[in-house]
Amino acid sequence: MSNQLFYVSPIEAAITRIESLLDDTHNPISRRSIALLLLQKDPILSSQLKQEPYFPEIERIIAHTQEYFSESLSLAIAQSRHQLAMAIEQDVIIQPQEQRTFQYEWLHKLTVHPVSGIPILVLVLYFGVYQFVGVFGGGTLVDIIEGFFESEINPVVNSIVAIIFPWQVMQDLFANDYGIFTLGIRYAVAIVLPVVTTFFLMFSLLEDSGYLPRLSLLADRLFKTIGLSGRSIIPLILGLGCGTMATLVTRTLESKRERIIATLLLALTIPCSAQLGVILALLSVEPTALFVWATVMVTIFLGIGFLAGKILPGKAGCFYIEIPPLRLPRLQAILTKTYVRLKWYFAEILPLFIFASVLIWAGKLTGLFDVLIRGLEPVMLWLGLPKEAAPTFLYGFFRRDYGAAGMFELHSSGILAGQQLVVAAVTLTLFIPCIAQLQFMLKERGVKNTIAITSFVVLFAFSLGYILNQLLTIMEVGF
Amino acid sequence: MFTEGFSVHYSPLNFLGNKTQGVITAIKNQDEKIVKKLLAMGFHVGMQITLEQKFPVFVIRAGRTRIAIDKDIASSIKVRVSNRN
Amino acid sequence: MDCHDCHKSCQPKPQNSVWKLLGFGSKKSAKSNFSRHSHTTIALVGSPNVGKSLLFNLLTGTYVTVSNYPGTTVEVAQGNRIIAGEKVTFFDTPGMYSLIPITEEEKVARDLIMNETLDLVIHVVDAKHLGRMLNLTLQLIEAELPVLLVVNMMDEAKKLGIWIDENQLANKLGIPVVTMAAAQKVGLKKLIAKVADYVQSTLLCVTY
């Protein structure tokens, strides 16, 4: 081949020697390529070949070759490759002399300069997340759809089910308070759908406009103090949409340490959109309550992040991100993306909703839930909450928003009010992630980390709820 | 001063001022991973770059590419300054 | 490709078997056991933000999330298209900058191309950053993988006044090259025609 890439002679010599050592396993990639990867100290390949008898010899060759260079072998190898790549580019590219500038250059400058960028960030989060997702999605839309279900659908379902199944037990499985249709499907369609849809619309818009990398750039300094890099703002913001999806996306973070901190913060402090929507709707009528809730959540987020960053071994991950030019997003693309994400989300959660309904049904039938709820009741009283709040916490495990939505019902029936509402909102937000998020934590972080994180979260949620209740009582904050 | 315009010419990126243009002369870091990442993202010795911003992170532009990096990574890029503003 | 070679990287991470019994979530991990194919298999690789997922959508009609933020594609997606009368399976991979992975998402892409016997690797690059992205092309050629280079986003490059000589590039690299603007579906037919040559040529190999 005429275009064969040749490296400087010590590296070529090393390649030849390593190639001759490698046995002829039918690897999909060439021996030359394997030799080069080994010279660049590729960790995966090195650990795969560690057992081979010839491995010490390879290590000797690498060490010997390194003596020729003051910089790392990776750099030397990359340099040759880069030169060829650039030479090829020169040959095939036709470009006018004058370099045209990026589109929307002024806007780029505004978004990344700290003086203008941070206010823009706050505005984006306020209007994008709070107003659009929280108030419009979680408030207005939920009210409309929920009202429709309550008045039009549930009574119909209840009466149809009553006709089909004469037995109360079967009726409860499909209808009434915790039935598959009246609870599972209703929660999914009336509460989760509007909030998640508005969130995904907003997220896709930010993503397509190229704003997200700029967001992480601005957040980097702050995030370094909590042991994370600016990159982690994406899973964390995604967590405001769906903690389960966000837990999956923590995979993009560089170090194990960063992934654990992000997973912990997602499990503990970040409310998912369904939960956020309901909580914002509940608390926004009482500005002080909302303020207390928000302050507590931000403090815990920063405090726990800071401590986790201190306790976990290793240093904060490095930050680098490519900043694409800003561009005007295409509506079609945003809608498609939102649709695809919603489809993924519902395929993932609808079975869980139905499963949760069945589990609640079975739990009630066998009396297991009564035992658990009775166990939780003293905890509720300890937190200064009515004991009717116990099921909310139990169901909150099945879906975070089940819990929040349960709280909504307690509030509308007048059982939960004032200070109790704040304590319940804080404790529920902190309380363990839903069953789906737990499952993804197991998948991504392993059993040991998941158990550690979950037990910490449960203990912390209840202890903090207790302290908050005491504090609010002592300080006589009125709501 | 006869040293002027000479002594600061090979400098880690994090010591440069805003809008400095220069050529990368070396990429070095204790952490091999960072070097690999910079290489993979297209940073190379001999590359012409412009430092656009230093806070909250370093924003550098190389040709049509714009990349944000933190101070740690910036300190691993050594630059020969070609113009200083 | 023997399965014992890849079990380390292909297997899903330890997962509580209870969840599997309940049938939750293990669907995706099952996807990763795609060794040994009887039909043509093609992977799309490339750095983040070059339009891989969009191209994958166009090729397979399967919508996966198109993203220009690194990290929003984290799983390998697969979809099919009938080309030249044969079923061809395409894999869409998370972004990678080089053969040496740094994050876990990059490892997913590398595992796929290192452990699977693929009939074709389509490397998608951004025309605006050709030189920088050819690094990975050169690595793929070096690995003696069957590579086809798609130079995407020609429309955006054109706005910047950049033009790329497709034939010259193909000659220089010694691999097929297709220039495209996937967002406008420009070049799609040409790409499919090139892939079709490929599907037929594998069939020929079998009959010879």
Tab-separated table of N, CA and C in Angstrom, chain A residues 149-258:
chain	number	residue	atom	x	y	z
A	149	PHE	N	-59.342	12.392	33.932
A	149	PHE	CA	-59.346	11.004	34.403
A	149	PHE	C	-60.326	10.831	35.551
A	150	GLU	N	-60.240	11.719	36.519
A	150	GLU	CA	-61.061	11.612	37.729
A	150	GLU	C	-62.540	11.647	37.383
A	151	SER	N	-62.861	12.579	36.461
A	151	SER	CA	-64.294	12.776	36.242
A	151	SER	C	-64.840	11.895	35.117
A	152	GLU	N	-63.996	11.600	34.110
A	152	GLU	CA	-64.534	10.896	32.947
A	152	GLU	C	-64.133	9.427	32.884
A	153	ILE	N	-62.874	9.130	33.165
A	153	ILE	CA	-62.401	7.773	32.884
A	153	ILE	C	-62.565	6.826	34.068
A	154	ASN	N	-62.074	7.240	35.226
A	154	ASN	CA	-62.110	6.326	36.374
A	154	ASN	C	-63.510	5.778	36.701
A	155	PRO	N	-64.545	6.632	36.749
A	155	PRO	CA	-65.867	6.088	37.054
A	155	PRO	C	-66.297	5.040	36.034
A	156	VAL	N	-65.995	5.306	34.766
A	156	VAL	CA	-66.369	4.353	33.716
A	156	VAL	C	-65.650	3.032	33.918
A	157	VAL	N	-64.320	3.125	34.148
A	157	VAL	CA	-63.530	1.906	34.359
A	157	VAL	C	-64.065	1.141	35.567
A	158	ASN	N	-64.294	1.864	36.647
A	158	ASN	CA	-64.788	1.211	37.861
A	158	ASN	C	-66.085	0.453	37.608
A	159	SER	N	-66.986	1.089	36.871
A	159	SER	CA	-68.275	0.406	36.694
A	159	SER	C	-68.149	-0.758	35.724
A	160	ILE	N	-67.307	-0.597	34.685
A	160	ILE	CA	-67.130	-1.717	33.746
A	160	ILE	C	-66.506	-2.905	34.466
A	161	VAL	N	-65.450	-2.633	35.253
A	161	VAL	CA	-64.785	-3.713	35.976
A	161	VAL	C	-65.747	-4.367	36.953
A	162	ALA	N	-66.598	-3.574	37.560
A	162	ALA	CA	-67.562	-4.120	38.519
A	162	ALA	C	-68.526	-5.079	37.826
A	163	ILE	N	-68.816	-4.789	36.544
A	163	ILE	CA	-69.725	-5.678	35.805
A	163	ILE	C	-69.016	-6.986	35.453
A	164	ILE	N	-67.755	-6.851	34.994
A	164	ILE	CA	-67.032	-8.050	34.549
A	164	ILE	C	-66.703	-8.977	35.720
A	165	PHE	N	-66.120	-8.402	36.778
A	165	PHE	CA	-65.719	-9.245	37.919
A	165	PHE	C	-66.637	-8.986	39.113
A	166	PRO	N	-67.351	-9.997	39.523
A	166	PRO	CA	-68.207	-9.795	40.685
A	166	PRO	C	-67.421	-9.765	42.006
A	167	TRP	N	-66.156	-10.221	41.952
A	167	TRP	CA	-65.403	-10.293	43.210
A	167	TRP	C	-64.637	-9.002	43.466
A	168	GLN	N	-64.704	-8.531	44.681
A	168	GLN	CA	-64.031	-7.298	45.089
A	168	GLN	C	-62.521	-7.372	44.825
A	169	VAL	N	-61.951	-8.555	45.115
A	169	VAL	CA	-60.502	-8.726	44.974
A	169	VAL	C	-60.049	-8.442	43.546
A	170	MET	N	-60.771	-9.007	42.569
A	170	MET	CA	-60.410	-8.794	41.178
A	170	MET	C	-60.684	-7.357	40.747
A	171	GLN	N	-61.754	-6.799	41.281
A	171	GLN	CA	-62.060	-5.403	40.959
A	171	GLN	C	-60.911	-4.497	41.382
A	172	ASP	N	-60.360	-4.776	42.563
A	172	ASP	CA	-59.284	-3.939	43.082
A	172	ASP	C	-58.020	-4.055	42.244
A	173	LEU	N	-57.829	-5.210	41.615
A	173	LEU	CA	-56.638	-5.371	40.777
A	173	LEU	C	-56.679	-4.403	39.598
A	174	PHE	N	-57.860	-4.220	39.010
A	174	PHE	CA	-57.934	-3.390	37.808
A	174	PHE	C	-58.426	-1.977	38.070
A	175	ALA	N	-59.243	-1.823	39.098
A	175	ALA	CA	-59.866	-0.516	39.296
A	175	ALA	C	-59.784	-0.095	40.755
A	176	ASN	N	-60.609	0.849	41.098
A	176	ASN	CA	-60.634	1.423	42.443
A	176	ASN	C	-59.320	2.123	42.787
A	177	ASP	N	-59.015	2.240	44.060
A	177	ASP	CA	-57.935	3.141	44.463
A	177	ASP	C	-56.556	2.810	43.896
A	178	TYR	N	-56.196	1.523	43.838
A	178	TYR	CA	-54.840	1.183	43.431
A	178	TYR	C	-54.804	0.258	42.215
A	179	GLY	N	-55.833	0.274	41.408
A	179	GLY	CA	-55.920	-0.660	40.291
A	179	GLY	C	-54.970	-0.331	39.154
A	180	ILE	N	-54.757	-1.320	38.302
A	180	ILE	CA	-53.862	-1.138	37.157
A	180	ILE	C	-54.304	0.040	36.295
A	181	PHE	N	-55.617	0.124	36.027
A	181	PHE	CA	-56.101	1.220	35.172
A	181	PHE	C	-56.227	2.521	35.939
A	182	THR	N	-56.823	2.412	37.118
A	182	THR	CA	-57.163	3.645	37.826
A	182	THR	C	-55.967	4.266	38.535
A	183	LEU	N	-54.962	3.458	38.841
A	183	LEU	CA	-53.769	4.034	39.459
A	183	LEU	C	-52.592	4.004	38.488
A	184	GLY	N	-52.224	2.800	38.039
A	184	GLY	CA	-51.026	2.642	37.185
A	184	GLY	C	-51.102	3.480	35.932
A	185	ILE	N	-52.114	3.225	35.107
A	185	ILE	CA	-52.239	3.929	33.838
A	185	ILE	C	-52.526	5.414	34.083
A	186	ARG	N	-53.338	5.720	35.084
A	186	ARG	CA	-53.679	7.116	35.342
A	186	ARG	C	-52.421	7.904	35.714
A	187	TYR	N	-51.618	7.358	36.594
A	187	TYR	CA	-50.388	8.070	36.971
A	187	TYR	C	-49.488	8.267	35.763
A	188	ALA	N	-49.373	7.200	34.972
A	188	ALA	CA	-48.489	7.272	33.812
A	188	ALA	C	-48.955	8.347	32.840
A	189	VAL	N	-50.258	8.378	32.561
A	189	VAL	CA	-50.761	9.291	31.544
A	189	VAL	C	-50.997	10.690	32.092
A	190	ALA	N	-51.536	10.769	33.296
A	190	ALA	CA	-51.953	12.080	33.797
A	190	ALA	C	-50.812	12.840	34.452
A	191	ILE	N	-49.926	12.146	35.123
A	191	ILE	CA	-48.897	12.869	35.865
A	191	ILE	C	-47.542	12.787	35.192
A	192	VAL	N	-47.150	11.588	34.786
A	192	VAL	CA	-45.809	11.438	34.235
A	192	VAL	C	-45.722	11.970	32.804
A	193	LEU	N	-46.696	11.627	32.003
A	193	LEU	CA	-46.638	12.010	30.584
A	193	LEU	C	-46.453	13.518	30.359
A	194	PRO	N	-47.296	14.380	30.931
A	194	PRO	CA	-47.103	15.818	30.655
A	194	PRO	C	-45.755	16.351	31.138
A	195	VAL	N	-45.348	15.907	32.305
A	195	VAL	CA	-44.104	16.439	32.868
A	195	VAL	C	-42.905	15.958	32.062
A	196	VAL	N	-42.890	14.669	31.775
A	196	VAL	CA	-41.746	14.116	31.049
A	196	VAL	C	-41.707	14.665	29.617
A	197	THR	N	-42.869	14.836	29.014
A	197	THR	CA	-42.900	15.388	27.655
A	197	THR	C	-42.330	16.799	27.632
A	198	THR	N	-42.783	17.648	28.544
A	198	THR	CA	-42.263	19.011	28.559
A	198	THR	C	-40.767	19.004	28.849
A	199	PHE	N	-40.349	18.115	29.751
A	199	PHE	CA	-38.919	18.068	30.055
A	199	PHE	C	-38.096	17.653	28.836
A	200	PHE	N	-38.518	16.605	28.170
A	200	PHE	CA	-37.749	16.121	27.022
A	200	PHE	C	-37.741	17.149	25.890
A	201	LEU	N	-38.858	17.865	25.724
A	201	LEU	CA	-38.889	18.926	24.716
A	201	LEU	C	-37.806	19.957	25.015
A	202	MET	N	-37.744	20.373	26.271
A	202	MET	CA	-36.780	21.378	26.682
A	202	MET	C	-35.358	20.853	26.525
A	203	PHE	N	-35.150	19.618	26.962
A	203	PHE	CA	-33.807	19.042	26.897
A	203	PHE	C	-33.337	18.913	25.441
A	204	SER	N	-34.209	18.472	24.574
A	204	SER	CA	-33.837	18.308	23.172
A	204	SER	C	-33.515	19.659	22.538
A	205	LEU	N	-34.263	20.679	22.936
A	205	LEU	CA	-34.017	22.023	22.415
A	205	LEU	C	-32.628	22.516	22.831
A	206	LEU	N	-32.313	22.341	24.120
A	206	LEU	CA	-31.007	22.766	24.617
A	206	LEU	C	-29.900	21.971	23.947
A	207	GLU	N	-30.159	20.694	23.751
A	207	GLU	CA	-29.173	19.805	23.163
A	207	GLU	C	-28.878	20.191	21.718
A	208	ASP	N	-29.939	20.404	20.945
A	208	ASP	CA	-29.773	20.701	19.529
A	208	ASP	C	-29.191	22.076	19.266
A	209	SER	N	-29.437	23.007	20.173
A	209	SER	CA	-28.918	24.339	19.943
A	209	SER	C	-27.422	24.404	20.238
A	210	GLY	N	-26.882	23.351	20.855
A	210	GLY	CA	-25.459	23.353	21.205
A	210	GLY	C	-25.198	24.051	22.534
A	211	TYR	N	-26.242	24.268	23.303
A	211	TYR	CA	-26.056	25.003	24.559
A	211	TYR	C	-25.468	24.129	25.677
A	212	LEU	N	-25.766	22.847	25.655
A	212	LEU	CA	-25.345	21.979	26.771
A	212	LEU	C	-23.847	22.011	27.092
A	213	PRO	N	-22.952	21.921	26.099
A	213	PRO	CA	-21.520	22.009	26.441
A	213	PRO	C	-21.174	23.327	27.126
A	214	ARG	N	-21.857	24.392	26.742
A	214	ARG	CA	-21.599	25.700	27.357
A	214	ARG	C	-22.065	25.710	28.799
A	215	LEU	N	-23.142	25.005	29.031
A	215	LEU	CA	-23.657	24.864	30.393
A	215	LEU	C	-22.631	24.147	31.265
A	216	SER	N	-22.062	23.074	30.755
A	216	SER	CA	-21.121	22.310	31.580
A	216	SER	C	-19.826	23.092	31.778
A	217	LEU	N	-19.489	23.906	30.791
A	217	LEU	CA	-18.295	24.759	30.911
A	217	LEU	C	-18.450	25.727	32.091
A	218	LEU	N	-19.636	26.345	32.174
A	218	LEU	CA	-19.876	27.313	33.246
A	218	LEU	C	-19.960	26.640	34.610
A	219	ALA	N	-20.412	25.386	34.616
A	219	ALA	CA	-20.626	24.713	35.893
A	219	ALA	C	-19.352	24.074	36.443
A	220	ASP	N	-18.310	24.009	35.613
A	220	ASP	CA	-17.138	23.209	35.995
A	220	ASP	C	-16.532	23.624	37.331
A	221	ARG	N	-16.310	24.916	37.513
A	221	ARG	CA	-15.680	25.368	38.754
A	221	ARG	C	-16.476	24.922	39.986
A	222	LEU	N	-17.773	25.174	39.933
A	222	LEU	CA	-18.643	24.802	41.056
A	222	LEU	C	-18.596	23.292	41.287
A	223	PHE	N	-18.667	22.555	40.201
A	223	PHE	CA	-18.719	21.103	40.322
A	223	PHE	C	-17.401	20.514	40.815
A	224	LYS	N	-16.299	21.198	40.545
A	224	LYS	CA	-15.016	20.714	41.043
A	224	LYS	C	-15.033	20.651	42.573
A	225	THR	N	-15.747	21.595	43.207
A	225	THR	CA	-15.783	21.594	44.675
A	225	THR	C	-16.570	20.402	45.215
A	226	ILE	N	-17.439	19.807	44.417
A	226	ILE	CA	-18.156	18.638	44.919
A	226	ILE	C	-17.630	17.358	44.265
A	227	GLY	N	-16.373	17.408	43.874
A	227	GLY	CA	-15.724	16.180	43.400
A	227	GLY	C	-16.152	15.740	42.017
A	228	LEU	N	-16.806	16.631	41.277
A	228	LEU	CA	-17.247	16.268	39.930
A	228	LEU	C	-16.625	17.227	38.931
A	229	SER	N	-16.813	16.957	37.637
A	229	SER	CA	-16.391	17.930	36.641
A	229	SER	C	-17.645	18.499	35.982
A	230	GLY	N	-17.477	19.562	35.237
A	230	GLY	CA	-18.609	20.207	34.580
A	230	GLY	C	-19.435	19.268	33.725
A	231	ARG	N	-18.790	18.234	33.233
A	231	ARG	CA	-19.474	17.244	32.420
A	231	ARG	C	-20.680	16.627	33.132
A	232	SER	N	-20.558	16.479	34.470
A	232	SER	CA	-21.605	15.777	35.210
A	232	SER	C	-22.896	16.569	35.277
A	233	ILE	N	-22.875	17.824	34.843
A	233	ILE	CA	-24.125	18.570	34.907
A	233	ILE	C	-25.164	17.949	33.973
A	234	ILE	N	-24.707	17.290	32.932
A	234	ILE	CA	-25.670	16.715	32.003
A	234	ILE	C	-26.465	15.569	32.630
A	235	PRO	N	-25.799	14.534	33.192
A	235	PRO	CA	-26.611	13.530	33.887
A	235	PRO	C	-27.450	14.128	35.012
A	236	LEU	N	-26.926	15.131	35.698
A	236	LEU	CA	-27.696	15.679	36.814
A	236	LEU	C	-28.933	16.426	36.312
A	237	ILE	N	-28.788	17.176	35.229
A	237	ILE	CA	-29.968	17.853	34.683
A	237	ILE	C	-30.939	16.841	34.083
A	238	LEU	N	-30.365	15.841	33.447
A	238	LEU	CA	-31.201	14.767	32.915
A	238	LEU	C	-31.973	14.116	34.055
A	239	GLY	N	-31.353	14.075	35.232
A	239	GLY	CA	-31.992	13.507	36.428
A	239	GLY	C	-33.230	14.274	36.828
A	240	LEU	N	-33.268	15.561	36.481
A	240	LEU	CA	-34.480	16.326	36.734
A	240	LEU	C	-35.611	15.819	35.841
A	241	GLY	N	-35.235	15.148	34.769
A	241	GLY	CA	-36.239	14.533	33.906
A	241	GLY	C	-36.552	13.140	34.413
A	242	CYS	N	-35.545	12.282	34.403
A	242	CYS	CA	-35.765	10.906	34.841
A	242	CYS	C	-34.466	10.376	35.436
A	243	GLY	N	-34.514	10.055	36.709
A	243	GLY	CA	-33.329	9.575	37.417
A	243	GLY	C	-32.789	8.274	36.838
A	244	THR	N	-33.692	7.482	36.290
A	244	THR	CA	-33.294	6.188	35.742
A	244	THR	C	-32.417	6.396	34.519
A	245	MET	N	-32.909	7.254	33.620
A	245	MET	CA	-32.159	7.558	32.412
A	245	MET	C	-30.817	8.218	32.776
A	246	ALA	N	-30.869	9.104	33.766
A	246	ALA	CA	-29.667	9.822	34.175
A	246	ALA	C	-28.625	8.867	34.750
A	247	THR	N	-29.064	7.886	35.510
A	247	THR	CA	-28.141	6.917	36.086
A	247	THR	C	-27.417	6.158	34.980
A	248	LEU	N	-28.144	5.878	33.915
A	248	LEU	CA	-27.529	5.205	32.768
A	248	LEU	C	-26.477	6.110	32.117
A	249	VAL	N	-26.778	7.397	32.036
A	249	VAL	CA	-25.891	8.333	31.353
A	249	VAL	C	-24.639	8.676	32.183
A	250	THR	N	-24.641	8.379	33.481
A	250	THR	CA	-23.429	8.622	34.279
A	250	THR	C	-22.253	7.834	33.715
A	251	ARG	N	-22.547	6.885	32.879
A	251	ARG	CA	-21.508	6.097	32.210
A	251	ARG	C	-20.521	6.954	31.417
A	252	THR	N	-20.980	8.119	30.992
A	252	THR	CA	-20.122	8.980	30.186
A	252	THR	C	-19.098	9.727	31.025
A	253	LEU	N	-19.187	9.626	32.348
A	253	LEU	CA	-18.219	10.315	33.194
A	253	LEU	C	-16.931	9.507	33.239
A	254	GLU	N	-15.831	10.207	33.448
A	254	GLU	CA	-14.530	9.572	33.246
A	254	GLU	C	-14.116	8.582	34.318
A	255	SER	N	-14.217	8.992	35.587
A	255	SER	CA	-13.683	8.105	36.615
A	255	SER	C	-14.805	7.438	37.381
A	256	LYS	N	-14.437	6.313	37.992
A	256	LYS	CA	-15.382	5.549	38.784
A	256	LYS	C	-15.900	6.422	39.923
A	257	ARG	N	-14.972	7.198	40.475
A	257	ARG	CA	-15.282	8.079	41.572
A	257	ARG	C	-16.375	9.083	41.190
A	258	GLU	N	-16.209	9.689	40.032
A	258	GLU	CA	-17.210	10.647	39.555
A	258	GLU	C	-18.557	9.977	39.340
